[in-house]
Short mmCIF file of C-alpha atoms in Angstrom, two decimals:
data_model
loop_
_atom_site.label_atom_id
_atom_site.label_comp_id
_atom_site.label_asym_id
_atom_site.label_seq_id
_atom_site.Cartn_x
_atom_site.Cartn_y
_atom_site.Cartn_z
CA MET A 137 141.23 128.15 97.00
CA ALA A 138 137.83 128.51 98.69
CA GLY A 139 136.44 125.78 96.46
CA SER A 140 138.74 123.12 97.79
CA VAL A 141 136.91 123.17 101.13
CA VAL A 142 134.29 120.99 99.42
CA SER A 143 136.62 118.18 98.52
CA LEU A 144 137.56 114.79 99.91
CA ASP A 145 141.12 116.19 100.01
CA ASN A 146 139.96 118.43 102.87
CA PRO A 147 140.18 116.20 105.99
CA VAL A 148 137.20 117.88 107.67
CA PHE A 149 135.05 117.40 104.57
CA ALA A 150 136.24 113.79 104.19
CA SER A 151 135.20 113.17 107.77
CA TYR A 152 131.80 114.77 107.21
CA ALA A 153 131.32 112.64 104.06
CA ALA A 154 132.10 109.38 105.85
CA TYR A 155 129.77 110.10 108.77
CA ALA A 156 127.04 111.41 106.45
CA GLY A 157 127.24 108.22 104.40
CA LEU A 158 127.08 106.04 107.51
CA ALA A 159 124.18 108.03 109.00
CA SER A 160 122.28 107.72 105.70
CA MET A 161 122.78 103.97 105.59
CA LYS A 162 121.81 103.63 109.27
CA MET A 163 118.53 105.44 108.57
CA MET A 164 117.81 103.40 105.45
CA GLY A 165 118.62 100.24 107.36
CA MET A 166 115.47 100.77 109.43
CA SER A 167 113.50 99.78 106.29
CA LEU A 168 115.23 96.42 106.33
CA VAL A 169 114.53 95.87 110.02
CA THR A 170 110.86 96.70 109.39
CA ALA A 171 110.76 94.28 106.44
CA TYR A 172 112.36 91.55 108.57
CA HIS A 173 109.73 91.97 111.27
CA ARG A 174 106.89 92.04 108.73
CA LEU A 175 108.03 88.78 107.15
CA THR A 176 108.69 86.97 110.41
CA LYS A 177 105.51 88.28 112.11
CA ASN A 178 103.38 87.83 108.97
CA VAL A 179 101.97 91.34 109.45
CA PHE A 180 101.82 93.72 106.47
CA MET A 181 100.75 97.23 105.54
CA ASN A 182 98.98 96.61 102.20
CA ALA A 183 96.69 93.79 101.14
CA GLU A 184 98.91 92.94 98.18
CA ASP A 185 101.96 92.55 100.47
CA THR A 186 100.49 89.51 102.20
CA SER A 187 101.65 87.48 99.19
CA PHE A 188 105.13 87.63 100.78
CA GLY A 189 103.92 86.02 104.00
CA ASN A 190 102.77 82.59 105.02
CA LYS A 191 99.51 82.80 103.15
CA ALA A 192 97.45 81.02 105.72
CA GLY A 193 98.12 83.63 108.40
CA ALA A 194 99.31 86.85 106.72
CA VAL A 195 97.32 89.87 107.88
CA VAL A 196 97.19 93.64 107.34
CA ARG A 197 97.50 95.27 110.73
CA THR A 198 99.16 98.31 112.23
CA ASP A 199 99.29 97.20 115.84
CA ASN A 200 102.21 94.76 115.98
CA PRO A 201 104.36 96.15 118.82
CA ASP A 202 107.75 95.17 117.34
CA ILE A 203 106.95 96.58 113.89
CA GLU A 204 105.45 99.79 115.22
CA ARG A 205 108.43 100.33 117.51
CA VAL A 206 110.84 100.14 114.57
CA ARG A 207 108.58 102.47 112.60
CA ARG A 208 108.59 105.06 115.39
CA LEU A 209 112.37 104.78 115.54
CA HIS A 210 112.61 105.20 111.75
CA GLN A 211 110.39 108.27 111.98
CA ASN A 212 112.68 109.71 114.65
CA ASP A 213 115.61 109.19 112.28
CA LEU A 214 113.71 111.00 109.50
CA GLU A 215 113.21 113.92 111.85
CA ASN A 216 116.88 114.14 112.82
CA ILE A 217 119.25 112.66 110.24
CA PRO A 218 118.33 114.67 107.09
CA PRO A 219 118.86 117.99 108.95
CA PHE A 220 122.23 116.68 110.19
CA LEU A 221 123.23 115.76 106.63
CA VAL A 222 122.62 119.28 105.31
CA VAL A 223 123.66 121.25 108.39
CA GLY A 224 126.87 119.22 108.71
CA PHE A 225 127.81 120.09 105.15
CA LEU A 226 127.19 123.80 105.69
CA TYR A 227 129.10 123.64 108.97
CA VAL A 228 132.19 122.38 107.11
CA LEU A 229 131.99 125.55 105.03
CA THR A 230 132.28 127.68 108.17
CA LYS A 231 135.82 126.24 108.36
CA PRO A 232 135.60 124.96 111.93
CA SER A 233 138.58 123.70 113.84
CA SER A 234 139.27 120.21 112.52
CA ASP A 235 139.10 118.43 115.87
CA VAL A 236 135.93 120.16 116.96
CA ALA A 237 134.26 119.36 113.65
CA VAL A 238 135.22 115.71 113.58
CA TRP A 239 133.99 115.22 117.13
CA HIS A 240 130.66 116.81 116.21
CA PHE A 241 130.24 114.19 113.47
CA ARG A 242 131.36 111.32 115.69
CA ALA A 243 129.14 112.42 118.56
CA PHE A 244 126.11 112.68 116.30
CA LEU A 245 126.49 109.22 114.81
CA ALA A 246 127.32 107.64 118.17
CA CYS A 247 124.24 109.25 119.73
CA ARG A 248 121.99 108.01 116.94
CA LEU A 249 123.34 104.46 117.22
CA LEU A 250 122.93 104.48 120.99
CA HIS A 251 119.47 106.04 120.60
CA THR A 252 118.59 103.16 118.27
CA ALA A 253 119.78 100.54 120.72
CA CYS A 254 117.84 102.21 123.53
CA TYR A 255 114.69 102.52 121.42
CA LEU A 256 114.75 98.86 120.42
CA GLY A 257 115.48 97.88 124.02
CA GLY A 258 112.89 100.21 125.55
CA LEU A 259 115.50 101.91 127.74
CA GLN A 260 114.54 105.23 129.23
CA PRO A 261 115.81 107.76 130.24
CA TRP A 262 118.83 106.74 128.13
CA ARG A 263 116.93 106.97 124.85
CA ALA A 264 116.02 110.58 125.73
CA VAL A 265 119.59 111.37 126.74
CA PHE A 266 121.01 110.19 123.42
CA PHE A 267 118.19 111.83 121.47
CA PHE A 268 118.89 115.21 123.04
CA ALA A 269 122.68 114.85 122.75
CA GLY A 270 122.37 114.15 119.00
CA PHE A 271 119.84 116.96 118.67
CA ALA A 272 122.21 119.37 120.45
CA THR A 273 125.07 118.37 118.16
CA THR A 274 123.07 119.37 115.08
CA VAL A 275 121.82 122.57 116.72
CA SER A 276 125.39 123.49 117.67
CA MET A 277 126.42 123.24 114.03
CA ALA A 278 123.30 125.02 112.77
CA VAL A 279 123.86 127.97 115.10
CA GLN A 280 127.36 128.43 113.71
CA VAL A 281 126.07 128.18 110.13
CA VAL A 282 123.43 130.83 110.75
CA ALA A 283 125.96 133.04 112.55
CA LYS A 284 128.35 132.94 109.57
CA GLY A 285 125.59 133.14 106.97
CA ALA A 286 123.78 136.27 105.85
CA LEU A 287 120.11 136.99 106.41
CA MET B 300 140.73 122.79 90.47
CA ALA B 301 139.07 120.56 93.05
CA GLY B 302 136.34 123.13 93.53
CA SER B 303 135.06 122.88 90.03
CA VAL B 304 133.75 119.38 90.70
CA VAL B 305 130.79 121.10 92.37
CA SER B 306 129.70 123.03 89.32
CA LEU B 307 127.09 122.66 86.63
CA ASP B 308 130.06 122.84 84.22
CA ASN B 309 131.02 119.36 85.47
CA PRO B 310 128.84 116.95 83.45
CA VAL B 311 128.56 114.45 86.31
CA PHE B 312 127.46 117.16 88.71
CA ALA B 313 125.03 118.59 86.16
CA SER B 314 123.51 115.13 85.83
CA TYR B 315 123.24 114.75 89.59
CA ALA B 316 121.60 118.17 89.85
CA ALA B 317 118.97 117.36 87.22
CA TYR B 318 118.03 114.01 88.78
CA ALA B 319 118.09 115.47 92.29
CA GLY B 320 115.72 118.24 91.18
CA LEU B 321 113.37 115.74 89.52
CA ALA B 322 113.42 113.37 92.50
CA SER B 323 112.64 116.29 94.83
CA MET B 324 109.68 117.37 92.71
CA LYS B 325 108.44 113.77 92.42
CA MET B 326 108.43 113.46 96.21
CA MET B 327 106.72 116.81 96.71
CA GLY B 328 104.17 115.87 94.06
CA MET B 329 102.78 113.27 96.45
CA SER B 330 101.35 116.17 98.48
CA LEU B 331 99.33 117.23 95.46
CA VAL B 332 98.04 113.70 94.84
CA THR B 333 96.98 113.51 98.49
CA ALA B 334 95.24 116.89 98.24
CA TYR B 335 93.44 115.79 95.07
CA HIS B 336 92.11 112.66 96.78
CA ARG B 337 91.09 114.61 99.89
CA LEU B 338 89.09 117.09 97.84
CA THR B 339 87.43 114.49 95.60
CA LYS B 340 86.74 112.03 98.46
CA ASN B 341 85.69 114.79 100.88
CA VAL B 342 87.94 113.28 103.58
CA PHE B 343 90.26 115.53 105.58
CA MET B 344 92.84 115.40 108.33
CA ASN B 345 91.87 118.44 110.41
CA ALA B 346 88.45 119.75 111.36
CA GLU B 347 89.22 123.16 109.85
CA ASP B 348 90.09 121.57 106.49
CA THR B 349 86.55 120.40 105.89
CA SER B 350 85.78 123.95 104.75
CA PHE B 351 87.46 122.96 101.46
CA GLY B 352 85.06 120.07 100.92
CA ASN B 353 81.41 119.73 100.03
CA LYS B 354 80.22 120.95 103.38
CA ALA B 355 77.32 118.57 103.63
CA GLY B 356 79.55 115.48 103.56
CA ALA B 357 83.10 116.51 104.48
CA VAL B 358 84.54 114.36 107.25
CA VAL B 359 87.77 113.95 109.24
CA ARG B 360 88.88 110.35 108.83
CA THR B 361 92.14 108.45 108.42
CA ASP B 362 90.77 105.28 106.85
CA ASN B 363 90.15 106.22 103.22
CA PRO B 364 92.05 103.54 101.28
CA ASP B 365 93.10 105.76 98.35
CA ILE B 366 94.35 108.58 100.58
CA GLU B 367 96.17 106.29 102.99
CA ARG B 368 97.83 104.46 100.09
CA VAL B 369 99.25 107.74 98.74
CA ARG B 370 100.36 108.67 102.24
CA ARG B 371 102.22 105.38 102.69
CA LEU B 372 103.87 105.94 99.31
CA HIS B 373 104.82 109.50 100.31
CA GLN B 374 106.32 108.17 103.53
CA ASN B 375 108.37 105.65 101.55
CA ASP B 376 109.69 108.54 99.45
CA LEU B 377 110.63 110.45 102.62
CA GLU B 378 112.59 107.41 103.77
CA ASN B 379 114.50 107.03 100.50
CA ILE B 380 114.74 110.26 98.49
CA PRO B 381 116.40 112.63 101.02
CA PRO B 382 119.28 110.15 101.60
CA PHE B 383 119.68 109.83 97.82
CA LEU B 384 119.86 113.62 97.48
CA VAL B 385 122.74 113.95 99.95
CA VAL B 386 124.56 110.71 99.18
CA GLY B 387 124.38 111.40 95.43
CA PHE B 388 126.06 114.76 95.98
CA LEU B 389 128.86 113.26 98.05
CA TYR B 390 129.24 110.47 95.50
CA VAL B 391 129.96 113.08 92.78
CA LEU B 392 132.84 114.27 94.96
CA THR B 393 134.41 110.79 94.86
CA LYS B 394 134.95 111.54 91.13
CA PRO B 395 133.28 108.40 89.82
CA SER B 396 133.43 107.36 86.19
CA SER B 397 130.97 109.58 84.35
CA ASP B 398 128.94 106.78 82.78
CA VAL B 399 128.69 104.79 86.00
CA ALA B 400 127.60 107.87 87.93
CA VAL B 401 124.95 108.97 85.45
CA TRP B 402 123.44 105.49 85.34
CA HIS B 403 123.25 105.42 89.14
CA PHE B 404 121.17 108.62 89.01
CA ARG B 405 118.99 107.35 86.16
CA ALA B 406 118.46 103.98 87.82
CA PHE B 407 117.43 105.59 91.09
CA LEU B 408 114.85 107.91 89.56
CA ALA B 409 113.49 105.21 87.25
CA CYS B 410 113.13 102.83 90.21
CA ARG B 411 111.28 105.42 92.28
CA LEU B 412 108.89 106.24 89.43
CA LEU B 413 108.21 102.55 88.78
CA HIS B 414 107.87 101.97 92.55
CA THR B 415 105.28 104.76 92.59
CA ALA B 416 103.31 103.23 89.72
CA CYS B 417 103.40 99.82 91.39
CA TYR B 418 102.36 101.24 94.76
CA LEU B 419 99.39 103.10 93.30
CA GLY B 420 98.45 100.00 91.28
CA GLY B 421 98.96 97.56 94.15
CA LEU B 422 101.43 95.49 92.13
CA GLN B 423 103.61 93.09 94.09
CA PRO B 424 106.26 91.73 93.88
CA TRP B 425 107.17 94.51 91.43
CA ARG B 426 106.86 97.24 94.02
CA ALA B 427 109.37 95.40 96.20
CA VAL B 428 111.71 94.85 93.25
CA PHE B 429 111.83 98.55 92.39
CA PHE B 430 112.07 99.54 96.05
CA PHE B 431 115.13 97.35 96.61
CA ALA B 432 116.74 98.34 93.30
CA GLY B 433 116.47 102.03 94.21
CA PHE B 434 117.64 101.27 97.74
CA ALA B 435 120.66 99.37 96.37
CA THR B 436 121.54 102.28 94.09
CA THR B 437 121.78 104.66 97.06
CA VAL B 438 123.69 102.13 99.16
CA SER B 439 126.14 101.57 96.29
CA MET B 440 126.91 105.29 96.26
CA ALA B 441 127.02 105.55 100.06
CA VAL B 442 129.54 102.71 100.33
CA GLN B 443 131.86 104.51 97.93
CA VAL B 444 131.45 107.77 99.84
CA VAL B 445 132.33 106.11 103.15
CA ALA B 446 135.26 104.27 101.55
CA LYS B 447 136.75 107.53 100.24
CA GLY B 448 135.86 109.52 103.36
CA ALA B 449 137.75 109.55 106.62
CA LEU B 450 136.47 108.24 109.94
CA MET C 7 136.73 130.28 90.10
CA ALA C 8 133.67 128.00 89.81
CA GLY C 9 134.43 126.51 93.21
CA SER C 10 134.02 129.75 95.05
CA VAL C 11 130.29 129.72 94.37
CA VAL C 12 130.05 127.23 97.25
CA SER C 13 131.53 129.50 99.86
CA LEU C 14 130.25 131.72 102.61
CA ASP C 15 132.18 134.49 100.81
CA ASN C 16 129.54 134.28 98.06
CA PRO C 17 126.65 136.43 99.34
CA VAL C 18 124.01 134.26 97.67
CA PHE C 19 125.47 131.12 99.22
CA ALA C 20 125.80 132.82 102.62
CA SER C 21 122.12 133.71 102.41
CA TYR C 22 121.16 130.16 101.45
CA ALA C 23 123.24 128.82 104.36
CA ALA C 24 121.58 131.08 106.93
CA TYR C 25 118.04 130.26 105.77
CA ALA C 26 118.85 126.56 105.47
CA GLY C 27 120.16 126.53 109.03
CA LEU C 28 117.09 128.35 110.31
CA ALA C 29 114.69 126.09 108.41
CA SER C 30 116.48 123.02 109.81
CA MET C 31 116.21 124.30 113.35
CA LYS C 32 112.55 125.25 112.85
CA MET C 33 111.79 121.68 111.71
CA MET C 34 113.73 120.12 114.56
CA GLY C 35 111.99 122.45 116.99
CA MET C 36 108.75 120.58 116.35
CA SER C 37 110.25 117.70 118.36
CA LEU C 38 110.54 120.00 121.35
CA VAL C 39 106.96 121.22 120.99
CA THR C 40 105.78 117.60 120.83
CA ALA C 41 107.83 116.74 123.92
CA TYR C 42 106.39 119.73 125.77
CA HIS C 43 102.83 118.63 125.01
CA ARG C 44 103.58 115.02 125.96
CA LEU C 45 104.96 116.06 129.34
CA THR C 46 102.22 118.54 130.14
CA LYS C 47 99.40 116.28 128.85
CA ASN C 48 100.92 113.13 130.38
CA VAL C 49 100.40 111.30 127.07
CA PHE C 50 103.25 109.23 125.59
CA MET C 51 104.07 107.03 122.61
CA ASN C 52 105.92 104.17 124.31
CA ALA C 53 105.20 102.38 127.57
CA GLU C 54 108.69 103.11 128.90
CA ASP C 55 108.20 106.87 128.27
CA THR C 56 105.50 107.14 130.91
CA SER C 57 108.29 107.25 133.50
CA PHE C 58 108.70 110.93 132.47
CA GLY C 59 105.09 111.74 133.32
CA ASN C 60 103.08 112.05 136.47
CA LYS C 61 103.13 108.37 137.21
CA ALA C 62 99.61 108.19 138.47
CA GLY C 63 98.08 109.38 135.22
CA ALA C 64 100.64 108.84 132.42
CA VAL C 65 99.15 106.95 129.47
CA VAL C 66 100.18 105.69 126.03
CA ARG C 67 97.70 107.12 123.54
CA THR C 68 97.78 108.52 120.02
CA ASP C 69 94.61 110.54 120.12
CA ASN C 70 95.54 113.68 122.04
CA PRO C 71 94.43 116.50 119.72
CA ASP C 72 97.24 118.94 120.61
CA ILE C 73 100.00 116.35 120.27
CA GLU C 74 98.65 114.90 117.03
CA ARG C 75 98.30 118.39 115.56
CA VAL C 76 101.97 119.13 116.20
CA ARG C 77 102.89 115.74 114.77
CA ARG C 78 100.93 116.41 111.57
CA LEU C 79 102.67 119.78 111.30
CA HIS C 80 106.08 118.14 111.87
CA GLN C 81 105.27 115.61 109.15
CA ASN C 82 104.40 118.45 106.79
CA ASP C 83 107.80 119.99 107.54
CA LEU C 84 109.50 116.65 106.78
CA GLU C 85 107.74 116.61 103.42
CA ASN C 86 108.80 120.13 102.50
CA ILE C 87 111.93 121.34 104.29
CA PRO C 88 114.47 118.62 103.31
CA PRO C 89 113.72 119.13 99.59
CA PHE C 90 114.14 122.89 100.08
CA LEU C 91 117.51 122.34 101.76
CA VAL C 92 118.91 120.37 98.82
CA VAL C 93 117.16 122.19 95.99
CA GLY C 94 118.14 125.58 97.44
CA PHE C 95 121.79 124.54 97.41
CA LEU C 96 121.64 123.36 93.80
CA TYR C 97 119.78 126.54 92.88
CA VAL C 98 122.70 128.64 94.16
CA LEU C 99 124.90 126.75 91.70
CA THR C 100 122.72 127.91 88.80
CA LYS C 101 124.10 131.38 89.66
CA PRO C 102 120.76 133.13 89.99
CA SER C 103 120.40 136.87 90.33
CA SER C 104 121.30 137.69 93.91
CA ASP C 105 118.07 139.52 94.76
CA VAL C 106 115.85 136.89 93.22
CA ALA C 107 117.68 134.12 95.06
CA VAL C 108 117.62 135.79 98.46
CA TRP C 109 113.92 136.49 98.14
CA HIS C 110 113.26 132.83 97.30
CA PHE C 111 114.96 131.84 100.57
CA ARG C 112 113.17 134.51 102.58
CA ALA C 113 109.80 133.66 101.05
CA PHE C 114 110.23 129.96 101.80
CA LEU C 115 111.13 130.45 105.47
CA ALA C 116 108.43 133.08 105.97
CA CYS C 117 105.82 130.77 104.42
CA ARG C 118 106.84 127.85 106.62
CA LEU C 119 106.72 129.99 109.77
CA LEU C 120 103.31 131.37 108.83
CA HIS C 121 102.16 127.86 107.88
CA THR C 122 103.23 126.72 111.35
CA ALA C 123 101.30 129.51 113.06
CA CYS C 124 98.22 128.73 110.97
CA TYR C 125 98.48 124.99 111.63
CA LEU C 126 98.75 125.48 115.39
CA GLY C 127 95.90 127.98 115.28
CA GLY C 128 93.69 125.91 112.98
CA LEU C 129 93.43 128.75 110.48
CA GLN C 130 92.21 127.81 107.01
CA PRO C 131 92.40 128.76 104.18
CA TRP C 132 95.54 130.60 105.32
CA ARG C 133 97.42 127.42 106.18
CA ALA C 134 96.82 126.17 102.63
CA VAL C 135 97.89 129.52 101.14
CA PHE C 136 101.24 129.49 102.97
CA PHE C 137 101.73 125.78 102.28
CA PHE C 138 101.31 126.29 98.54
CA ALA C 139 103.40 129.47 98.47
CA GLY C 140 106.31 127.68 100.17
CA PHE C 141 105.79 124.68 97.89
CA ALA C 142 105.86 126.95 94.81
CA THR C 143 109.10 128.57 96.01
CA THR C 144 110.86 125.21 96.13
CA VAL C 145 109.38 124.12 92.79
CA SER C 146 110.50 127.41 91.20
CA MET C 147 114.08 126.67 92.25
CA ALA C 148 113.87 122.99 91.29
CA VAL C 149 112.67 123.84 87.77
CA GLN C 150 115.68 126.08 87.28
CA VAL C 151 118.02 123.40 88.61
CA VAL C 152 116.62 120.78 86.24
CA ALA C 153 116.73 123.24 83.32
CA LYS C 154 120.42 123.95 83.89
CA GLY C 155 121.29 120.34 84.74
CA ALA C 156 121.83 117.53 82.27
CA LEU C 157 119.63 114.46 81.92
#
C-alpha cells in the first residue's frame, strides 16, 4: 500500500496538504497587500496602471518605502515557500514520524508568519531569527529526502 | 486504491499534469522573450553579456521599457504559477468533481495567457481582471485543500 | 500498483527525490551567499538590517556589484528550479525509461551548478550554454508530461 502515503487519508499527508495550502495563500496574499498600498499611495509600476489611481496624482515610481518593503518580503517568500512546498511533499514520502513531521510543517508556517510580521514592522534581529528558523526547517526535511533518495 | 489518484490513468490527474506542464513552459518562455529583447535592443544585465550584442553599442542598463515590462510579467508569473502547480496537485487529491477540476485548470491557464497578452499590450483594466481571475482559481483550490487537510 | 510509482521504493522516483532535494537546497543556498556578502561588504537592503553590520559604515544600497550578482543568479534559480521540481515529478509519472530519467535529473543539476559557477565567475558564453542546457532538460520533460496528459 505504498501509494496510500500520498492521500488525504494519511494523517501526515493531510497535515502537509493543509500547511502547504496555507503557505501558498500566505505568499499569494502579498500581491494583495502590494495592490492595497499601490492604490492608497497612488504609486504604480506601469503607466497604464495609473488609471486605477486618483488621476490627478497617480505616478509610476519604484521608491515608495511601504510598497518596496512588501515587495522585498514577497520576494523572500518566493525564495523560501516554493522549496518548502516541494520538499515537504517529498519528506512525507520518507515516512517520517507523524509528530516530528507535523511539527516541521507547523514550525515552518509559524516562522514565515512571524517573519512577515517582523518584516512589516522592521524588527531585527527577530526577522532574521524567524527567517533562519524557517530556512532550517526546510533544510532539515531536504536532508532527509536526499538521504533516502538515490543519486 | 487511493494511490491511483496520482496517476496519468486518472483523467483528473492527467488533466492537471497537462496544464501544469503548459503553465511551467509558459513561465519559462518569459526567459526567451527577455533574451530576444536583450539581443535585439543590445541591452544586457551583466558586463560579460555584452559579448552577445553588437559590440559597438551593447550596454548594461536596467531601464529599457520593453525588457523591463517582460521582466515584470515574468515576476508576476513567479508569484502565481508555482503556487498553482503545487496547489493544483493537492486539489486533485481532494477528489473533486472531474468537470469542476478540469475547468479550474483551464481557467487558470487561460487567465495567465490572457494576462500575458494584456501585460505585453499594456491593456488595463483587462490585465487586472485576468490576474484576479487566475488568482481566484488558485485560491479556490487552496481553500478546498486546506478544508480537507488536517491542521 | 499505479500508486507505487510515487514511492522511494521506485528507483526513478528515488532519484528524482534526491535531485529535487539537492536543487532546492542549492537555490536556498543563494540566500546564505547573499547574507555573507551583505555582512562582509556592510551593505544592506533595509535600514533596520544595518544593526548587523559594522555600525560605523553600514549602508542601505542596491548597487554593490558582488551582492547584485548573487541576487541576479538567485533570481535565475527562482525562474528555473521550481518548474524543474514540479515537472520532474510529473515526468516520473509518465514512467520514463529509468536511465533516460536519471540522466535528465543529473543533467539538470549539473547544468545549474555549472551555471552558478559561471555566473559568479562572469564566464560567458559558458553561462548561457549551461542555462540553455538546463532549460532544455526541463522542457524535454515538460513536453513528455503534456503529451501523456489530457487537455
